[in-house]
């Protein structure tokens, strides 16, 4: 699997309107590697907020 940044995942998810299994795996890997910046944490928070509000779907 090619390594994507959190920003790339955020852009792909926001454009598609859905979080895929591979997107979740990339984000999980980033958290486990503890290589997230403040901007990355903010992007993940925005994604989670959008999911809770129904703006994005989990597929």
PDB file of C-alpha atoms in Angstrom:
ATOM      1  CA  UNK A   1       0.000   0.000   0.000  1.00  0.00           C
ATOM      2  CA  UNK A   2       1.498   3.369  -0.937  1.00  0.00           C
ATOM      3  CA  UNK A   3       2.062   5.672   1.995  1.00  0.00           C
ATOM      4  CA  UNK A   4      -0.347   8.604   1.942  1.00  0.00           C
ATOM      5  CA  UNK A   5      -0.299  11.594   4.210  1.00  0.00           C
ATOM      6  CA  UNK A   6      -3.220  12.504   6.429  1.00  0.00           C
ATOM      7  CA  UNK A   7      -3.740  15.573   4.225  1.00  0.00           C
ATOM      8  CA  UNK A   8      -4.068  13.355   1.126  1.00  0.00           C
ATOM      9  CA  UNK A   9      -6.555  11.094   2.878  1.00  0.00           C
ATOM     10  CA  UNK A  10      -8.501  14.138   4.080  1.00  0.00           C
ATOM     11  CA  UNK A  11      -8.698  15.529   0.535  1.00  0.00           C
ATOM     12  CA  UNK A  12      -9.767  12.213  -0.969  1.00  0.00           C
ATOM     13  CA  UNK A  13     -12.401  11.613   1.701  1.00  0.00           C
ATOM     14  CA  UNK A  14     -13.788  15.136   1.498  1.00  0.00           C
ATOM     15  CA  UNK A  15     -14.043  14.975  -2.307  1.00  0.00           C
ATOM     16  CA  UNK A  16     -15.641  11.519  -2.358  1.00  0.00           C
ATOM     17  CA  UNK A  17     -17.927  12.050   0.638  1.00  0.00           C
ATOM     18  CA  UNK A  18     -17.011   8.677   2.118  1.00  0.00           C
ATOM     19  CA  UNK A  19     -14.331   7.093   4.297  1.00  0.00           C
ATOM     20  CA  UNK A  20     -13.249   3.739   2.877  1.00  0.00           C
ATOM     21  CA  UNK A  21     -11.638   0.852   4.693  1.00  0.00           C
ATOM     22  CA  UNK A  22      -8.261   1.714   3.194  1.00  0.00           C
ATOM     23  CA  UNK A  23      -8.632   5.321   4.380  1.00  0.00           C
ATOM     24  CA  UNK A  24      -9.291   4.043   7.904  1.00  0.00           C
ATOM     25  CA  UNK A  25      -6.238   1.767   7.716  1.00  0.00           C
ATOM     26  CA  UNK A  26      -3.999   4.645   6.619  1.00  0.00           C
ATOM     27  CA  UNK A  27      -5.249   6.838   9.470  1.00  0.00           C
ATOM     28  CA  UNK A  28      -4.898   3.992  11.977  1.00  0.00           C
ATOM     29  CA  UNK A  29      -1.319   3.372  10.830  1.00  0.00           C
ATOM     30  CA  UNK A  30      -0.487   7.075  11.169  1.00  0.00           C
ATOM     31  CA  UNK A  31      -1.813   7.087  14.748  1.00  0.00           C
ATOM     32  CA  UNK A  32       0.112   3.949  15.655  1.00  0.00           C
ATOM     33  CA  UNK A  33       3.346   5.392  14.268  1.00  0.00           C
ATOM     34  CA  UNK A  34       2.758   8.586  16.287  1.00  0.00           C
ATOM     35  CA  UNK A  35       3.839  10.754  13.389  1.00  0.00           C
ATOM     36  CA  UNK A  36       0.956  13.207  13.404  1.00  0.00           C
ATOM     37  CA  UNK A  37       1.374  16.963  13.517  1.00  0.00           C
ATOM     38  CA  UNK A  38      -1.123  19.375  15.038  1.00  0.00           C
ATOM     39  CA  UNK A  39      -2.512  19.958  11.526  1.00  0.00           C
ATOM     40  CA  UNK A  40      -2.988  16.204  11.071  1.00  0.00           C
ATOM     41  CA  UNK A  41      -4.876  15.939  14.362  1.00  0.00           C
ATOM     42  CA  UNK A  42      -7.064  18.876  13.321  1.00  0.00           C
ATOM     43  CA  UNK A  43      -7.826  17.226   9.961  1.00  0.00           C
ATOM     44  CA  UNK A  44      -8.835  13.979  11.669  1.00  0.00           C
ATOM     45  CA  UNK A  45     -11.028  15.945  14.092  1.00  0.00           C
ATOM     46  CA  UNK A  46     -12.745  17.637  11.136  1.00  0.00           C
ATOM     47  CA  UNK A  47     -13.350  14.250   9.490  1.00  0.00           C
ATOM     48  CA  UNK A  48     -14.839  12.813  12.675  1.00  0.00           C
ATOM     49  CA  UNK A  49     -17.054  15.871  13.102  1.00  0.00           C
ATOM     50  CA  UNK A  50     -18.278  15.551   9.499  1.00  0.00           C
ATOM     51  CA  UNK A  51     -19.054  11.850  10.042  1.00  0.00           C
ATOM     52  CA  UNK A  52     -21.026  12.605  13.216  1.00  0.00           C
ATOM     53  CA  UNK A  53     -23.001  15.322  11.407  1.00  0.00           C
ATOM     54  CA  UNK A  54     -23.785  12.986   8.513  1.00  0.00           C
ATOM     55  CA  UNK A  55     -21.787  14.956   5.951  1.00  0.00           C
ATOM     56  CA  UNK A  56     -19.477  11.980   5.327  1.00  0.00           C
ATOM     57  CA  UNK A  57     -20.268   8.284   5.283  1.00  0.00           C
ATOM     58  CA  UNK A  58     -18.299   5.237   6.370  1.00  0.00           C
ATOM     59  CA  UNK A  59     -18.198   2.594   3.639  1.00  0.00           C
TER      60      UNK A  59
END
